[in-house]
Amino acid sequence: MTIEEMKRIKKEKGYSYTQIAQMSGVPLGTVQKVFGGETANPRYDTLQALESLFNGESGTHSSVREEEAAYGSVKKQGDYTVEDYYALPEDKRVELIDGVFYDMSSPTFVHQRIGGEIHRQIANFILDHKGSCIPLMSPVDVRLDCDNRTMVQPDVIVLCDRDKIMKWGIMGAPDFLAEVLSPSTRRKDCLKKLGKYLNAGVKEYWIVDPYKRKLIVYDLESGDYPSVYGLNGKVPVGIFGGRLMIDLDMIGEMVVDYPDEGRD
């Protein structure tokens, strides 16, 4: 069985990366890399374990459904709600977009450093200028459309309207959002989330692509977008009128190809 055939079955059945890892015995990080396209040629034992799962040799399809039923009703992708989101186990990280669950892999070391550095520079600027906006880092629940079908967790958030703060997170669109791309989230962050953020009223959206060493900036409020930068020099943050310049040289230095031993 090819990886593409497995991807087709995964999509049809609505399986998450976590479920595939639990039922096949393959480490979650490896599952994410195989299905995200980062690992083109999996090891033989990894491929055998995945084939056993998708061929149904170990009866795991029913086990996956049983696991889902334990914490919430089994529905078709597109029918899930915020209530289903809250019914998930606490250690299960997903985003809910228009009733569809999207599995969220654990961020890599580089991913965390980049998001943390953007947050640090913004937070320092707000603090130095005694601003009222609030900088935040994932995980923070954002009920983007104020409905019951979407809950996202952007990597970096700036919220200036404090009336949107709830005990559980944010109700409505923040002013500024940044996402750091990974192979498994590229399509979602670049297409699905872009449209959602635009329609919800987000003013500014940054996409950092560490693999292509680019920053894509969408000024959603004015419609003047996109602007594309290399990870060098300084780039203004539009919601602060350009008074804050993010130092991309520091972010570019963080894009390092670290060893991948120890995950399999």
CSV table of N, CA and C in Angstrom, one decimal, residues 46-176:
chain,number,residue,atom,x,y,z
A,46,THR,N,8.3,0.9,10.0
A,46,THR,CA,7.3,2.0,10.2
A,46,THR,C,6.2,1.7,9.1
A,47,LEU,N,6.6,1.5,7.9
A,47,LEU,CA,5.7,1.3,6.8
A,47,LEU,C,4.8,0.0,7.0
A,48,GLN,N,5.4,-1.0,7.5
A,48,GLN,CA,4.7,-2.2,7.8
A,48,GLN,C,3.6,-2.0,8.9
A,49,ALA,N,4.0,-1.3,9.9
A,49,ALA,CA,3.0,-1.0,11.0
A,49,ALA,C,1.8,-0.2,10.4
A,50,LEU,N,2.1,0.8,9.6
A,50,LEU,CA,1.0,1.6,9.1
A,50,LEU,C,0.2,0.8,8.1
A,51,GLU,N,0.8,0.0,7.3
A,51,GLU,CA,0.1,-0.8,6.3
A,51,GLU,C,-0.9,-1.8,7.1
A,52,SER,N,-0.4,-2.3,8.2
A,52,SER,CA,-1.2,-3.2,9.0
A,52,SER,C,-2.5,-2.5,9.5
A,53,LEU,N,-2.3,-1.3,9.9
A,53,LEU,CA,-3.4,-0.5,10.4
A,53,LEU,C,-4.4,-0.3,9.2
A,54,PHE,N,-4.0,0.2,8.1
A,54,PHE,CA,-4.9,0.7,7.0
A,54,PHE,C,-5.4,-0.5,6.2
A,55,ASN,N,-4.8,-1.7,6.3
A,55,ASN,CA,-5.3,-2.9,5.7
A,55,ASN,C,-6.3,-3.6,6.6
A,56,GLY,N,-6.4,-3.1,7.9
A,56,GLY,CA,-7.4,-3.6,8.8
A,56,GLY,C,-7.0,-5.0,9.4
A,57,GLU,N,-5.7,-5.3,9.3
A,57,GLU,CA,-5.2,-6.7,9.7
A,57,GLU,C,-5.3,-6.8,11.2
A,58,SER,N,-5.3,-5.7,12.0
A,58,SER,CA,-5.3,-5.8,13.4
A,58,SER,C,-6.6,-5.4,14.0
A,59,GLY,N,-7.6,-5.1,13.2
A,59,GLY,CA,-8.9,-4.7,13.6
A,59,GLY,C,-9.0,-3.4,14.3
A,60,THR,N,-8.0,-2.5,13.9
A,60,THR,CA,-7.9,-1.2,14.6
A,60,THR,C,-8.9,-0.2,14.2
A,61,HIS,N,-9.6,-0.4,13.1
A,61,HIS,CA,-10.5,0.7,12.7
A,61,HIS,C,-11.6,0.8,13.7
A,62,SER,N,-12.2,-0.4,14.1
A,62,SER,CA,-13.2,-0.3,15.1
A,62,SER,C,-12.7,0.2,16.5
A,63,SER,N,-11.4,-0.1,16.8
A,63,SER,CA,-10.8,0.5,18.0
A,63,SER,C,-10.7,2.0,18.0
A,64,VAL,N,-10.4,2.5,16.8
A,64,VAL,CA,-10.4,4.0,16.7
A,64,VAL,C,-11.7,4.6,17.0
A,65,ARG,N,-12.7,4.0,16.4
A,65,ARG,CA,-14.1,4.5,16.6
A,65,ARG,C,-14.5,4.4,18.1
A,66,GLU,N,-14.1,3.3,18.7
A,66,GLU,CA,-14.4,3.1,20.1
A,66,GLU,C,-13.8,4.2,21.0
A,67,GLU,N,-12.5,4.5,20.6
A,67,GLU,CA,-11.8,5.6,21.3
A,67,GLU,C,-12.5,6.9,21.2
A,68,GLU,N,-13.0,7.2,20.0
A,68,GLU,CA,-13.7,8.5,19.7
A,68,GLU,C,-15.0,8.5,20.5
A,69,ALA,N,-15.7,7.4,20.6
A,69,ALA,CA,-17.0,7.4,21.3
A,69,ALA,C,-16.8,7.6,22.8
A,70,ALA,N,-15.6,7.3,23.3
A,70,ALA,CA,-15.4,7.5,24.7
A,70,ALA,C,-15.4,8.9,25.2
A,71,TYR,N,-15.0,9.8,24.3
A,71,TYR,CA,-15.0,11.2,24.7
A,71,TYR,C,-15.9,12.1,23.9
A,72,GLY,N,-16.7,11.6,23.0
A,72,GLY,CA,-17.6,12.5,22.3
A,72,GLY,C,-18.3,11.7,21.2
A,73,SER,N,-19.4,12.2,20.6
A,73,SER,CA,-20.1,11.5,19.6
A,73,SER,C,-19.3,11.5,18.3
A,74,VAL,N,-19.4,10.4,17.6
A,74,VAL,CA,-18.8,10.3,16.3
A,74,VAL,C,-19.6,11.0,15.2
A,75,LYS,N,-19.0,12.0,14.5
A,75,LYS,CA,-19.7,12.7,13.5
A,75,LYS,C,-18.9,12.8,12.2
A,76,LYS,N,-19.5,13.2,11.2
A,76,LYS,CA,-18.7,13.5,10.0
A,76,LYS,C,-17.9,14.8,10.1
A,77,GLN,N,-16.8,14.8,9.5
A,77,GLN,CA,-16.0,16.0,9.4
A,77,GLN,C,-16.9,17.1,8.8
A,78,GLY,N,-17.0,18.2,9.5
A,78,GLY,CA,-17.9,19.3,9.0
A,78,GLY,C,-19.1,19.5,10.0
A,79,ASP,N,-19.3,18.5,10.8
A,79,ASP,CA,-20.4,18.5,11.7
A,79,ASP,C,-20.0,18.8,13.2
A,80,TYR,N,-18.7,18.9,13.5
A,80,TYR,CA,-18.3,19.0,14.8
A,80,TYR,C,-18.5,20.4,15.3
A,81,THR,N,-18.7,20.6,16.6
A,81,THR,CA,-19.0,21.9,17.3
A,81,THR,C,-18.0,22.2,18.4
A,82,VAL,N,-18.1,23.3,19.0
A,82,VAL,CA,-17.3,23.7,20.1
A,82,VAL,C,-17.5,22.7,21.3
A,83,GLU,N,-18.8,22.2,21.4
A,83,GLU,CA,-19.0,21.3,22.5
A,83,GLU,C,-18.2,20.0,22.3
A,84,ASP,N,-18.1,19.5,21.0
A,84,ASP,CA,-17.2,18.4,20.7
A,84,ASP,C,-15.8,18.7,21.0
A,85,TYR,N,-15.4,19.9,20.7
A,85,TYR,CA,-14.0,20.4,21.0
A,85,TYR,C,-13.7,20.3,22.5
A,86,TYR,N,-14.6,20.7,23.3
A,86,TYR,CA,-14.3,20.7,24.7
A,86,TYR,C,-14.4,19.3,25.3
A,87,ALA,N,-15.1,18.4,24.6
A,87,ALA,CA,-15.2,17.0,25.0
A,87,ALA,C,-14.0,16.1,24.7
A,88,LEU,N,-13.0,16.7,24.0
A,88,LEU,CA,-11.8,15.9,23.7
A,88,LEU,C,-10.9,15.8,24.9
A,89,PRO,N,-10.1,14.8,25.0
A,89,PRO,CA,-9.1,14.7,26.1
A,89,PRO,C,-8.2,15.9,26.2
A,90,GLU,N,-7.8,16.2,27.4
A,90,GLU,CA,-7.0,17.5,27.6
A,90,GLU,C,-5.7,17.4,26.8
A,91,ASP,N,-5.1,16.2,26.6
A,91,ASP,CA,-3.8,16.1,26.0
A,91,ASP,C,-3.9,16.1,24.4
A,92,LYS,N,-5.2,16.2,23.9
A,92,LYS,CA,-5.3,16.1,22.5
A,92,LYS,C,-5.5,17.6,21.9
A,93,ARG,N,-4.5,18.0,21.1
A,93,ARG,CA,-4.5,19.3,20.5
A,93,ARG,C,-5.0,19.3,19.1
A,94,VAL,N,-6.1,20.0,18.9
A,94,VAL,CA,-6.7,20.2,17.6
A,94,VAL,C,-7.2,21.6,17.4
A,95,GLU,N,-7.5,21.9,16.2
A,95,GLU,CA,-8.2,23.2,15.9
A,95,GLU,C,-9.5,22.8,15.2
A,96,LEU,N,-10.5,23.5,15.4
A,96,LEU,CA,-11.9,23.3,14.9
A,96,LEU,C,-12.1,24.5,13.9
A,97,ILE,N,-12.3,24.2,12.6
A,97,ILE,CA,-12.5,25.2,11.6
A,97,ILE,C,-13.7,24.8,10.8
A,98,ASP,N,-14.8,25.5,10.9
A,98,ASP,CA,-16.0,25.2,10.1
A,98,ASP,C,-16.5,23.8,10.3
A,99,GLY,N,-16.4,23.3,11.6
A,99,GLY,CA,-16.9,22.0,11.9
A,99,GLY,C,-16.0,20.9,11.6
A,100,VAL,N,-14.8,21.2,11.2
A,100,VAL,CA,-13.8,20.2,10.8
A,100,VAL,C,-12.6,20.2,11.8
A,101,PHE,N,-12.3,19.0,12.4
A,101,PHE,CA,-11.1,18.9,13.3
A,101,PHE,C,-9.8,18.8,12.5
A,102,TYR,N,-8.8,19.6,12.9
A,102,TYR,CA,-7.5,19.5,12.3
A,102,TYR,C,-6.5,19.2,13.4
A,103,ASP,N,-5.8,18.1,13.2
A,103,ASP,CA,-4.9,17.7,14.3
A,103,ASP,C,-3.7,18.6,14.3
A,104,MET,N,-3.2,19.0,15.5
A,104,MET,CA,-2.1,19.9,15.6
A,104,MET,C,-0.9,19.1,16.2
A,105,SER,N,0.2,19.0,15.4
A,105,SER,CA,1.4,18.4,15.9
A,105,SER,C,2.1,19.3,16.9
A,106,SER,N,2.9,18.6,17.8
A,106,SER,CA,3.7,19.4,18.7
A,106,SER,C,4.7,20.3,17.9
A,107,PRO,N,4.8,21.5,18.3
A,107,PRO,CA,5.7,22.4,17.5
A,107,PRO,C,7.1,22.0,17.7
A,108,THR,N,7.9,22.1,16.6
A,108,THR,CA,9.3,21.8,16.7
A,108,THR,C,10.1,22.9,17.5
A,109,PHE,N,11.3,22.6,17.8
A,109,PHE,CA,12.2,23.5,18.6
A,109,PHE,C,12.3,24.8,17.8
A,110,VAL,N,12.5,24.8,16.5
A,110,VAL,CA,12.7,26.0,15.7
A,110,VAL,C,11.4,26.8,15.7
A,111,HIS,N,10.3,26.0,15.5
A,111,HIS,CA,8.9,26.6,15.5
A,111,HIS,C,8.7,27.4,16.8
A,112,GLN,N,9.0,26.8,17.9
A,112,GLN,CA,8.8,27.5,19.2
A,112,GLN,C,9.7,28.7,19.3
A,113,ARG,N,10.9,28.6,18.9
A,113,ARG,CA,11.8,29.7,19.0
A,113,ARG,C,11.4,30.9,18.2
A,114,ILE,N,10.9,30.7,17.0
A,114,ILE,CA,10.5,31.8,16.1
A,114,ILE,C,9.2,32.4,16.7
A,115,GLY,N,8.3,31.6,17.0
A,115,GLY,CA,7.1,32.2,17.6
A,115,GLY,C,7.4,33.0,18.9
A,116,GLY,N,8.3,32.4,19.7
A,116,GLY,CA,8.6,33.1,21.0
A,116,GLY,C,9.4,34.4,20.7
A,117,GLU,N,10.2,34.5,19.7
A,117,GLU,CA,10.9,35.7,19.4
A,117,GLU,C,10.0,36.8,18.9
A,118,ILE,N,9.1,36.5,18.0
A,118,ILE,CA,8.1,37.4,17.6
A,118,ILE,C,7.3,38.0,18.7
A,119,HIS,N,6.9,37.1,19.6
A,119,HIS,CA,6.1,37.5,20.8
A,119,HIS,C,6.9,38.4,21.7
A,120,ARG,N,8.2,38.0,21.9
A,120,ARG,CA,9.1,38.8,22.8
A,120,ARG,C,9.2,40.2,22.3
A,121,GLN,N,9.5,40.4,21.0
A,121,GLN,CA,9.7,41.7,20.4
A,121,GLN,C,8.4,42.6,20.5
A,122,ILE,N,7.3,42.0,20.2
A,122,ILE,CA,6.0,42.7,20.4
A,122,ILE,C,5.7,43.0,21.8
A,123,ALA,N,5.9,42.1,22.7
A,123,ALA,CA,5.7,42.3,24.1
A,123,ALA,C,6.6,43.4,24.7
A,124,ASN,N,7.8,43.4,24.3
A,124,ASN,CA,8.7,44.5,24.8
A,124,ASN,C,8.3,45.9,24.3
A,125,PHE,N,7.9,45.9,23.0
A,125,PHE,CA,7.4,47.2,22.5
A,125,PHE,C,6.2,47.7,23.3
A,126,ILE,N,5.2,46.8,23.5
A,126,ILE,CA,4.0,47.2,24.2
A,126,ILE,C,4.3,47.7,25.6
A,127,LEU,N,5.2,46.9,26.3
A,127,LEU,CA,5.6,47.3,27.6
A,127,LEU,C,6.4,48.6,27.7
A,128,ASP,N,7.3,48.8,26.7
A,128,ASP,CA,8.1,50.1,26.7
A,128,ASP,C,7.2,51.3,26.5
A,129,HIS,N,6.1,51.1,25.7
A,129,HIS,CA,5.3,52.2,25.3
A,129,HIS,C,4.0,52.3,26.2
A,130,LYS,N,4.0,51.4,27.2
A,130,LYS,CA,2.8,51.4,28.1
A,130,LYS,C,1.5,51.2,27.3
A,131,GLY,N,1.5,50.3,26.3
A,131,GLY,CA,0.4,50.1,25.5
A,131,GLY,C,-0.7,49.2,26.2
A,132,SER,N,-1.9,49.2,25.7
A,132,SER,CA,-3.0,48.5,26.3
A,132,SER,C,-3.2,47.1,25.6
A,133,CYS,N,-2.6,46.9,24.4
A,133,CYS,CA,-2.8,45.6,23.7
A,133,CYS,C,-2.1,44.5,24.5
A,134,ILE,N,-2.6,43.3,24.3
A,134,ILE,CA,-2.1,42.1,25.0
A,134,ILE,C,-1.5,41.1,24.0
A,135,PRO,N,-0.2,40.8,24.2
A,135,PRO,CA,0.5,39.8,23.3
A,135,PRO,C,0.3,38.4,24.0
A,136,LEU,N,0.1,37.4,23.2
A,136,LEU,CA,-0.1,36.1,23.7
A,136,LEU,C,0.5,35.1,22.8
A,137,MET,N,0.8,33.9,23.3
A,137,MET,CA,1.4,32.8,22.5
A,137,MET,C,0.5,31.6,22.7
A,138,SER,N,0.4,30.7,21.7
A,138,SER,CA,-0.3,29.5,21.7
A,138,SER,C,0.2,28.6,22.9
A,139,PRO,N,-0.7,27.8,23.5
A,139,PRO,CA,-2.1,27.6,23.2
A,139,PRO,C,-3.0,28.6,23.9
A,140,VAL,N,-3.8,29.3,23.1
A,140,VAL,CA,-4.9,30.1,23.6
A,140,VAL,C,-6.1,29.9,22.7
A,141,ASP,N,-7.2,29.5,23.2
A,141,ASP,CA,-8.4,29.3,22.4
A,141,ASP,C,-9.0,30.6,21.9
A,142,VAL,N,-9.2,30.6,20.6
A,142,VAL,CA,-9.8,31.8,19.9
A,142,VAL,C,-11.1,31.4,19.2
A,143,ARG,N,-12.2,31.8,19.7
A,143,ARG,CA,-13.5,31.5,19.0
A,143,ARG,C,-13.7,32.6,18.0
A,144,LEU,N,-13.1,32.4,16.8
A,144,LEU,CA,-12.9,33.4,15.8
A,144,LEU,C,-14.2,34.0,15.3
A,145,ASP,N,-15.1,33.2,15.0
A,145,ASP,CA,-16.4,33.7,14.4
A,145,ASP,C,-17.5,33.9,15.4
A,146,CYS,N,-17.2,33.7,16.7
A,146,CYS,CA,-18.2,33.8,17.7
A,146,CYS,C,-19.4,32.9,17.5
A,147,ASP,N,-19.1,31.8,16.8
A,147,ASP,CA,-20.1,30.8,16.6
A,147,ASP,C,-19.7,29.5,17.3
A,148,ASN,N,-20.3,28.4,17.0
A,148,ASN,CA,-20.0,27.1,17.7
A,148,ASN,C,-19.3,26.1,16.8
A,149,ARG,N,-18.7,26.6,15.6
A,149,ARG,CA,-18.1,25.7,14.7
A,149,ARG,C,-16.6,26.0,14.4
A,150,THR,N,-16.1,27.0,15.1
A,150,THR,CA,-14.6,27.3,14.9
A,150,THR,C,-14.0,27.7,16.2
A,151,MET,N,-12.8,27.0,16.4
A,151,MET,CA,-11.9,27.4,17.5
A,151,MET,C,-10.5,27.2,17.1
A,152,VAL,N,-9.7,28.2,17.0
A,152,VAL,CA,-8.3,28.1,16.5
A,152,VAL,C,-7.4,28.5,17.7
A,153,GLN,N,-6.1,28.1,17.4
A,153,GLN,CA,-5.0,28.4,18.4
A,153,GLN,C,-3.8,29.0,17.6
A,154,PRO,N,-3.9,30.2,17.2
A,154,PRO,CA,-2.7,30.8,16.4
A,154,PRO,C,-1.5,30.8,17.3
A,155,ASP,N,-0.3,30.9,16.6
A,155,ASP,CA,1.0,30.8,17.3
A,155,ASP,C,1.2,32.1,18.1
A,156,VAL,N,1.0,33.2,17.5
A,156,VAL,CA,1.2,34.5,18.2
A,156,VAL,C,-0.1,35.4,18.0
A,157,ILE,N,-0.5,36.0,19.1
A,157,ILE,CA,-1.7,36.8,19.0
A,157,ILE,C,-1.4,38.2,19.7
A,158,VAL,N,-2.0,39.2,19.1
A,158,VAL,CA,-2.1,40.5,19.7
A,158,VAL,C,-3.6,40.9,19.8
A,159,LEU,N,-4.1,41.1,21.0
A,159,LEU,CA,-5.5,41.5,21.2
A,159,LEU,C,-5.5,42.9,21.8
A,160,CYS,N,-6.2,43.8,21.2
A,160,CYS,CA,-6.3,45.2,21.7
A,160,CYS,C,-7.7,45.5,22.2
A,161,ASP,N,-8.7,44.7,21.9
A,161,ASP,CA,-10.0,44.9,22.4
A,161,ASP,C,-10.2,44.0,23.6
A,162,ARG,N,-10.1,44.5,24.8
A,162,ARG,CA,-10.2,43.7,26.0
A,162,ARG,C,-11.6,43.2,26.3
A,163,ASP,N,-12.6,43.7,25.7
A,163,ASP,CA,-13.9,43.2,25.8
A,163,ASP,C,-14.1,41.8,25.3
A,164,LYS,N,-13.1,41.4,24.5
A,164,LYS,CA,-13.2,40.0,23.9
A,164,LYS,C,-12.6,39.0,24.8
A,165,ILE,N,-12.0,39.4,25.9
A,165,ILE,CA,-11.4,38.4,26.8
A,165,ILE,C,-12.4,37.6,27.6
A,166,MET,N,-12.3,36.3,27.6
A,166,MET,CA,-13.2,35.4,28.4
A,166,MET,C,-12.3,34.6,29.3
A,167,LYS,N,-12.9,34.0,30.3
A,167,LYS,CA,-12.1,33.1,31.2
A,167,LYS,C,-11.4,32.0,30.4
A,168,TRP,N,-12.0,31.5,29.4
A,168,TRP,CA,-11.5,30.3,28.6
A,168,TRP,C,-10.6,30.8,27.5
A,169,GLY,N,-10.6,32.0,27.0
A,169,GLY,CA,-9.8,32.5,25.9
A,169,GLY,C,-10.3,33.8,25.3
A,170,ILE,N,-10.4,33.8,24.0
A,170,ILE,CA,-10.8,35.0,23.3
A,170,ILE,C,-12.1,34.8,22.4
A,171,MET,N,-13.1,35.6,22.6
A,171,MET,CA,-14.3,35.6,21.8
A,171,MET,C,-14.3,36.6,20.7
A,172,GLY,N,-14.0,36.2,19.5
A,172,GLY,CA,-13.9,37.2,18.4
A,172,GLY,C,-12.5,37.2,17.8
A,173,ALA,N,-12.3,38.1,16.8
A,173,ALA,CA,-11.0,38.2,16.1
A,173,ALA,C,-10.0,39.1,16.8
A,174,PRO,N,-8.8,38.6,17.0
A,174,PRO,CA,-7.7,39.4,17.5
A,174,PRO,C,-7.3,40.5,16.4
A,175,ASP,N,-6.4,41.4,16.8
A,175,ASP,CA,-6.0,42.4,15.9
A,175,ASP,C,-4.9,41.9,15.0
A,176,PHE,N,-3.9,41.1,15.6
A,176,PHE,CA,-2.8,40.6,14.9
A,176,PHE,C,-2.6,39.2,15.2
